[in-house]
XYZ file of C-alpha atoms in Angstrom:
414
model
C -9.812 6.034 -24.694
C -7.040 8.901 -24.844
C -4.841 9.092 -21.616
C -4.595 12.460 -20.199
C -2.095 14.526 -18.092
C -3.406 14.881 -14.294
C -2.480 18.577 -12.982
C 0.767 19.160 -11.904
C 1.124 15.511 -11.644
C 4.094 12.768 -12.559
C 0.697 10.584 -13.343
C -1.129 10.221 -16.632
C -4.755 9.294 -15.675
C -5.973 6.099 -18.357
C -8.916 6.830 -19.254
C -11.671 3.689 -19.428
C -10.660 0.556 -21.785
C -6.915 2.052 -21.868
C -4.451 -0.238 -20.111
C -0.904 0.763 -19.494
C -0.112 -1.883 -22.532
C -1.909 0.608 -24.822
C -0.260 3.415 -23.751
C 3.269 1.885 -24.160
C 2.297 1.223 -28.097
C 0.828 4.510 -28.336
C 4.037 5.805 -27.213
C 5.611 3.064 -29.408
C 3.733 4.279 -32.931
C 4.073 7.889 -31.812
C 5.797 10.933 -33.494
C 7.901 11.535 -30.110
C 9.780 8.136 -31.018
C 12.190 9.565 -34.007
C 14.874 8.363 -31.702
C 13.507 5.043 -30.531
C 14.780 6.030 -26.973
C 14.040 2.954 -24.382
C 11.483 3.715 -21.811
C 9.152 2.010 -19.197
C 5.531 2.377 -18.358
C 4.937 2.104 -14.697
C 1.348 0.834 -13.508
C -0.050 2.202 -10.370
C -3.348 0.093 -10.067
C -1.354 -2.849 -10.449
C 0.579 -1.618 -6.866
C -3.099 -1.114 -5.724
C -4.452 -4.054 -6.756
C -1.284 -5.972 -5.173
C -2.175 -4.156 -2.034
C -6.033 -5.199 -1.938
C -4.852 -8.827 -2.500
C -2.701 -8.896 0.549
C -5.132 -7.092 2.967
C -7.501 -9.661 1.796
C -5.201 -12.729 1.962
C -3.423 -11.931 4.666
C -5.846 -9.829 7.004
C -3.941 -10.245 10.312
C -0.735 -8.857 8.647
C -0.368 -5.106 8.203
C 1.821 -4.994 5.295
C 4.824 -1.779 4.597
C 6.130 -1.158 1.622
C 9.974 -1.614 1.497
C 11.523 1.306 -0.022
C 14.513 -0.370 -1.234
C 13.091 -2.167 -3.893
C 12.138 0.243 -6.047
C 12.206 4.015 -4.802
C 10.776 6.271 -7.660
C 9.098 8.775 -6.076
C 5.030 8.140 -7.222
C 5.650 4.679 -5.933
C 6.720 5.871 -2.626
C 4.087 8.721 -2.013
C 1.086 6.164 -3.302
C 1.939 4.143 -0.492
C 3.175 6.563 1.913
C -0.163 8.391 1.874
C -2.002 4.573 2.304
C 0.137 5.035 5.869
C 2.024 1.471 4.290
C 6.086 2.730 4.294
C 8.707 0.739 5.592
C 11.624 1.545 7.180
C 15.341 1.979 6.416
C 17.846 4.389 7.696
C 19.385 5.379 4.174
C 15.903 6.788 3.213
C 15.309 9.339 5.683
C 15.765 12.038 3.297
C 12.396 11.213 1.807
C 10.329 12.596 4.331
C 11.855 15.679 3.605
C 11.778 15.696 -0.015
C 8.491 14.326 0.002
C 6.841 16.724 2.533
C 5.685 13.251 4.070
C 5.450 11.982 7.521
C 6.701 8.753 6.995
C 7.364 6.780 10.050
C 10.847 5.866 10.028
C 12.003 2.458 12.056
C 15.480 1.008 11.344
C 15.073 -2.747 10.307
C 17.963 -3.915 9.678
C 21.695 -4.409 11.436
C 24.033 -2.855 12.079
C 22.854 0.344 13.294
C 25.484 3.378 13.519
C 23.190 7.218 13.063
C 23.130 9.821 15.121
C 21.014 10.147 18.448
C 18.799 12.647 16.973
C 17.647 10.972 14.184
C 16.826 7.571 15.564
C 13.759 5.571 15.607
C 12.546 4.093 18.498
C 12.277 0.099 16.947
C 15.633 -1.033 15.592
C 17.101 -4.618 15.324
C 19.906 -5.742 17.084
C 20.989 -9.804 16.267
C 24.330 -9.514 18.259
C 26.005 -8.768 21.391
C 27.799 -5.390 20.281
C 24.298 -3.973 18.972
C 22.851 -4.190 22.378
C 25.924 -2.738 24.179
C 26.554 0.106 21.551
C 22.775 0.612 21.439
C 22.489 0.441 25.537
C 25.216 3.642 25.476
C 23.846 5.490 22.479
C 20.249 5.087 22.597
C 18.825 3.659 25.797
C 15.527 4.235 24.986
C 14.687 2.306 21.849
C 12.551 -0.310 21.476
C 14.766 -3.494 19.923
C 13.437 -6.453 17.802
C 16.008 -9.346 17.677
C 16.231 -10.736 13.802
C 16.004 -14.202 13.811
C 18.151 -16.312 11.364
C 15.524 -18.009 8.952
C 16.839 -20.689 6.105
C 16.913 -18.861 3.088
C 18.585 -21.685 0.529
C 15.345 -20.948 -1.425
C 15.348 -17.469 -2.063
C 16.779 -15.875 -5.354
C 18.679 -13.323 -2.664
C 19.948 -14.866 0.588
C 20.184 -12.205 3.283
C 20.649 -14.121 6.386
C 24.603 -14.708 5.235
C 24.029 -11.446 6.803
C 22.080 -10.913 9.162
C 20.090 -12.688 12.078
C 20.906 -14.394 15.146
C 20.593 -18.605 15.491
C 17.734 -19.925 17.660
C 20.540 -21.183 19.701
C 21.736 -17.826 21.127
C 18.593 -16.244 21.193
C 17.988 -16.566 25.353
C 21.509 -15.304 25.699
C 21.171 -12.375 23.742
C 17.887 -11.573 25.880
C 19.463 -11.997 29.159
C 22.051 -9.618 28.000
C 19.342 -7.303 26.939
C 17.958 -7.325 30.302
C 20.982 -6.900 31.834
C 21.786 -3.947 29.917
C 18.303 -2.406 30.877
C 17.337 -2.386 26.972
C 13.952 -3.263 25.863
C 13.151 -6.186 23.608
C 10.090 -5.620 21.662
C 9.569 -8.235 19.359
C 11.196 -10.410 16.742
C 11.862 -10.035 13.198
C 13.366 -12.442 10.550
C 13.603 -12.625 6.777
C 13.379 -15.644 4.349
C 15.280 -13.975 1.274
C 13.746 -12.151 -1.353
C 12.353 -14.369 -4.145
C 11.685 -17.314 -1.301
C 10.091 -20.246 -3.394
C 9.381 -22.251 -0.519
C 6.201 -21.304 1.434
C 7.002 -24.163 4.447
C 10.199 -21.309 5.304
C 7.951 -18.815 6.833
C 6.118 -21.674 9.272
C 9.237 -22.573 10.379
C 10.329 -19.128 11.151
C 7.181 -18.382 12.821
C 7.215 -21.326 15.024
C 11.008 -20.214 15.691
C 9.565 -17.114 16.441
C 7.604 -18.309 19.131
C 10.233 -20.277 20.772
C 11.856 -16.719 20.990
C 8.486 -15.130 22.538
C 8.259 -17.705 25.386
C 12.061 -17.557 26.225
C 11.834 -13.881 26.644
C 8.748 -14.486 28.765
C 10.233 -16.794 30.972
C 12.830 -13.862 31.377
C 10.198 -11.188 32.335
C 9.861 -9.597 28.985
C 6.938 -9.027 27.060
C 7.198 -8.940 23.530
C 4.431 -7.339 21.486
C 5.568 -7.186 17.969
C 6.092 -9.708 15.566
C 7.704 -8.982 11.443
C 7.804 -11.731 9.156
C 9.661 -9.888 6.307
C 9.293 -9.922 3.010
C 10.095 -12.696 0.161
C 6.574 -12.633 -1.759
C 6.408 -13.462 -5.256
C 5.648 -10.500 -7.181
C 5.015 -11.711 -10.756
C 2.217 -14.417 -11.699
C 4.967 -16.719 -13.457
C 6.874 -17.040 -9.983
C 7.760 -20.692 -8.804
C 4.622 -20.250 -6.128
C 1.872 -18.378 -5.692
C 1.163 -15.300 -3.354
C -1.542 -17.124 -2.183
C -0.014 -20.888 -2.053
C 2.304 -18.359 0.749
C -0.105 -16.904 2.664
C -2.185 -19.775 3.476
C 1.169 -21.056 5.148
C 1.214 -18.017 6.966
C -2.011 -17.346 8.069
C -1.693 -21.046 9.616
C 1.560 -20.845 11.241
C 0.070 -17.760 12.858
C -3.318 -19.546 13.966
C -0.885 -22.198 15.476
C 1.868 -19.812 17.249
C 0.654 -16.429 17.544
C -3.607 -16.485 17.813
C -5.256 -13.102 17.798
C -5.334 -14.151 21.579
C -2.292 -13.640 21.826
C -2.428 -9.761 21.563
C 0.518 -10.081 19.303
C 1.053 -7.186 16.187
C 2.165 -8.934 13.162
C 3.538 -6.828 10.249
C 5.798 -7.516 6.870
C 7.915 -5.741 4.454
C 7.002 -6.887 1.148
C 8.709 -5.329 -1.579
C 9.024 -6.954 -4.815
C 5.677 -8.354 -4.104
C 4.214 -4.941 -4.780
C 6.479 -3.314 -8.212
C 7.573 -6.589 -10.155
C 4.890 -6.715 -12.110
C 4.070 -2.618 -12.590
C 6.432 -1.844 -14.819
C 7.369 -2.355 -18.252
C 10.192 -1.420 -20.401
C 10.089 -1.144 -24.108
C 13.957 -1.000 -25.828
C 14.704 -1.120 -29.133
C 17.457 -2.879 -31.335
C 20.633 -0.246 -32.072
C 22.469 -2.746 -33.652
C 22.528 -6.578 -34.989
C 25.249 -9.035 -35.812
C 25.220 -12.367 -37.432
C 27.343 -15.031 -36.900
C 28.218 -17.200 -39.704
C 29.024 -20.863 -39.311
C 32.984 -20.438 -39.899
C 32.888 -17.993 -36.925
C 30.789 -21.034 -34.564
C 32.270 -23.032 -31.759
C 32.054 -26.440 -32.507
C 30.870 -28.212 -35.729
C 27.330 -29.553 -34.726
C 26.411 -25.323 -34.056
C 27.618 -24.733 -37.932
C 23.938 -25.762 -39.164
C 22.317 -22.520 -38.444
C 23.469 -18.718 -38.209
C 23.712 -17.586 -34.589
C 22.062 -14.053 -34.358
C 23.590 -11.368 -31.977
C 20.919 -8.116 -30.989
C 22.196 -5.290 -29.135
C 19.528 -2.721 -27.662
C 19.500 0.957 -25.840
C 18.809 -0.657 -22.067
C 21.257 -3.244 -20.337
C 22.578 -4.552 -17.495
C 23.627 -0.987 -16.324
C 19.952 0.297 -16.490
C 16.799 -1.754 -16.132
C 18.498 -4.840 -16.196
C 20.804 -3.819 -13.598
C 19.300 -6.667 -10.950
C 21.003 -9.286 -13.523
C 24.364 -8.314 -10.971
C 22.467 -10.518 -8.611
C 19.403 -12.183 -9.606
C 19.919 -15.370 -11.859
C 16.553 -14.899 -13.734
C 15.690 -15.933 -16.978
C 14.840 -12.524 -19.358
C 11.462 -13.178 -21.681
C 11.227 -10.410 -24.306
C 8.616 -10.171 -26.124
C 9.000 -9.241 -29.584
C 6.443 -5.827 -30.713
C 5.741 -7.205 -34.274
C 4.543 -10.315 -34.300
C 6.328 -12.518 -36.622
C 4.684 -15.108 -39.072
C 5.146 -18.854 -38.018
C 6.941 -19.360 -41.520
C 9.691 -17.683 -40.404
C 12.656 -19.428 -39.015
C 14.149 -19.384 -36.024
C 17.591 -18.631 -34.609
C 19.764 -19.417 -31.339
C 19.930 -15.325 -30.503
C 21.662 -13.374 -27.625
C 20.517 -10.168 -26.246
C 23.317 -7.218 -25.115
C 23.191 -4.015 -23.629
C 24.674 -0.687 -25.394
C 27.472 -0.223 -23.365
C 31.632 -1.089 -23.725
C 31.567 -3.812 -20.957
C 31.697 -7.459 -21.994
C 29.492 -8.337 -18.955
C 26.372 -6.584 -20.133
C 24.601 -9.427 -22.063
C 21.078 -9.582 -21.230
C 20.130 -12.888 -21.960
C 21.382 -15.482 -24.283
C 19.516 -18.768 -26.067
C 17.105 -17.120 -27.302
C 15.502 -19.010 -29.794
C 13.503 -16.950 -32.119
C 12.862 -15.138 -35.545
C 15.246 -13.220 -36.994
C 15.310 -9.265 -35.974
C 16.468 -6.004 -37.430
C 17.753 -2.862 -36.100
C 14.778 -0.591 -35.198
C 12.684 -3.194 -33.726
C 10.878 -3.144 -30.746
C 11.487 -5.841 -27.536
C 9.218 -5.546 -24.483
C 9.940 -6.677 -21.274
C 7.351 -7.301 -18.587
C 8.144 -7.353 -14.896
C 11.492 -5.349 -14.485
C 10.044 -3.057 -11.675
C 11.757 -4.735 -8.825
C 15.422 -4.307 -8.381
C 16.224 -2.902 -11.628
C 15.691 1.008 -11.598
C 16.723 1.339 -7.955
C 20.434 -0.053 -8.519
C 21.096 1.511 -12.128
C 23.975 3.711 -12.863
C 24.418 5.685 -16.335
C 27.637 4.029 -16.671
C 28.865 4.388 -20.203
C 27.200 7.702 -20.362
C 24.156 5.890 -21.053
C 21.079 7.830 -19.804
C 18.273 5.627 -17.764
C 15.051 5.369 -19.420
C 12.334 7.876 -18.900
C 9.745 6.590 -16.878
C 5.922 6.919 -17.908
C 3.548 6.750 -14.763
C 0.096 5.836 -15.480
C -2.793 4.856 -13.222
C -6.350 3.389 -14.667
C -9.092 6.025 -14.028
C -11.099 3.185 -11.862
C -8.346 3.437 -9.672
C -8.135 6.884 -9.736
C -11.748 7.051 -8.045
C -11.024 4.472 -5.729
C -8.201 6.068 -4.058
C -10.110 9.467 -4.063
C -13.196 7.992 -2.415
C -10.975 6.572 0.219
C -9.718 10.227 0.570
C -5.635 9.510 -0.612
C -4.031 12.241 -2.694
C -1.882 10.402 -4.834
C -2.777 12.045 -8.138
């Protein structure tokens, strides 16, 4: 039940009956841990097994991985050689580094790169995108973003981006005027969306769209619904509760009939749930009632934990994401003991890295463990070492069942 080193490989290969849990508390209980350094376990089958769900639940949809979720490198060549990477201009350097040959399409606005390393699809969801696209780049292949209501996503983007229905049929007649060709339409309902009706809507917006530009002459063959699927099994909806929305809306507005391609960009959807960090307590402080706001707190002692990982590192999405942290505590306590109102802080200077904060549980003491479960999406990708505070080391690991499913279906991830 040992894991074992793949050759010349960022992968450990988990041998039968050893989960990626096991092999965090091996690493846990192990001599290398004198230091009690924070670190994550990353889960590969659990990105495969997210894939297999959404070919199966979603068949019409080709699905492509959004790199800037999470972009640690295993991640990003397991799905590059599955042929499922998506798009974005600041990543182009990955092909390189990764000796891949990624297909490289620029979905989002506003677009300003050089000639020669353009993509043919782009987005455009203004006026000044078509005319600076029409002089710089006459021959691309535009999909006009679509605004979508996004009050129900943990990240609004369309405060951003995309173009109201309203001024969709103007910005294709100026398309055709300007001789630039309008492929398809695009449209995002926030990251985190917890409303599954958002994405019918869109769609049927998205089909308004279709038959204005083929009143106009235009045939559009391409048709991205984003991203915005829940990536953890706690989320407010289910993967599935979403793509039986979809798969209807599409029945209803865009029918295999119709000839249409229909692809996504899920991101969070497929790392949330891989990885897991393990950090451990550096420090502890208790405050006593005389040092308590208000008289009905004085009852109890308020506890205050500090560990190696913060808002800086793994916890880094806290910037932006309102989400409630869970840690799970490594040595299970005895329900005897009692419990305290606790807050959780990072190990760095600033006042702004607390982690989380009514916490009610049993007391802790310096050297314990906390684990935290579903930190892999938009948490490594936007961490800084501020502080001087190195990121945790990352453990890749990929069950062996996997491992012979992706070799009989010929990809070289490992």
């Amino acid at each position: 039940m040992r894991p074992r080193n793949t050759r010349k490989s960022e992968i450990t290969i988990l041998e039968e009956g050893f989960t990626a849990r096991d092999f965090m508390e091996e690493i846990i209980t192990g001599d290398c841990q004198i230091d009690k350094d924070a670190f994550l376990v990353a889960d590969l089958g659990d990105v495969v097994k997210k894939l297999l769900r959404f070919l199966k639940t979603l068949p019409r949809v080709k699905p492509f991985y959004a790199i800037k979720c999470n972009n640690c490198r295993p991640i990003v060549k397991l799905l590059a050689e599955l042929d499922l990477i998506v798009p974005a201009r600041q990543k182009l350097h990955w092909s390189r580094n990764l000796e891949l040959n990624l297909t490289i399409s620029f979905m989002q606005t506003p677009v300003n790169v050089p000639y020669q390393v353009c993509s043919q699809m782009m987005t455009f969801d203004n006026e000044v995108e078509l005319f600076k696209i029409s002089q710089n780049h006459p021959n691309a292949k535009m999909i006009l973003r679509l605004l979508a209501d996004d009050t129900n996503a943990t990240i609004r983007l369309n405060v951003k981006f995309g173009a109201p229905l309203t001024i969709c049929r103007h910005l294709l007649e100026t398309a055709k005027k300007l001789n630039v060709d309008v492929i398809g339409v695009s449209f995002h309902v926030g990251s985190g969306c917890s409303d599954p009706k958002t994405y019918a809507q869109s769609i049927g917006d998205a089909r308004l769209v279709f038959e204005m530009a083929s009143e106009l002459g235009q045939k559009m063959t391409l048709l991205d619904i984003g991203g915005g699927f829940p990536g953890t099994d706690d989320s407010k909806i289910t993967f599935e509760e979403v793509a039986d929305t979809i798969n209807d809306a599409l029945d209803l507005s865009f029918p295999e009939i119709s000839g249409v391609n229909i692809i996504a960009e899920p991101g969070r959807y497929y790392v949330a749930s891989s990885f897991s960090l393990a950090a451990n307590i550096i420090a502890k402080k208790v405050l006593s009632p005389p040092e308590l706001c208000g008289e009905e707190n004085g009852r109890k002692k308020n506890m205050v934990y500090y560990i190696n990982d913060g808002i800086y590192g793994s916890f880094s999405c806290s910037f932006f994401e309102k989400t409630l942290v869970k840690p799970i505590i490594y040595k299970k306590p005895s329900p005897e003991q009692p419990i305290y109102n606790s807050s959780l802080w990072g190990p760095t200077c600033d006042g702004l890295d607390k982690i989380a904060e009514h916490l009610h549980i049993p007391e802790l003491n310096v050297g314990d463990w906390l684990l935290f479960n579903n930190v892999g999406a938009y948490s490594m990708v936007t961490a800084s070492e501020f502080n001087g505070f190195q990121l945790p080391k990352i453990h890749f690991v990929m069950p062996h069942q996997t491992c012979v499913f992706l070799l009989s279906e010929n990809v070289q991830c490992c």
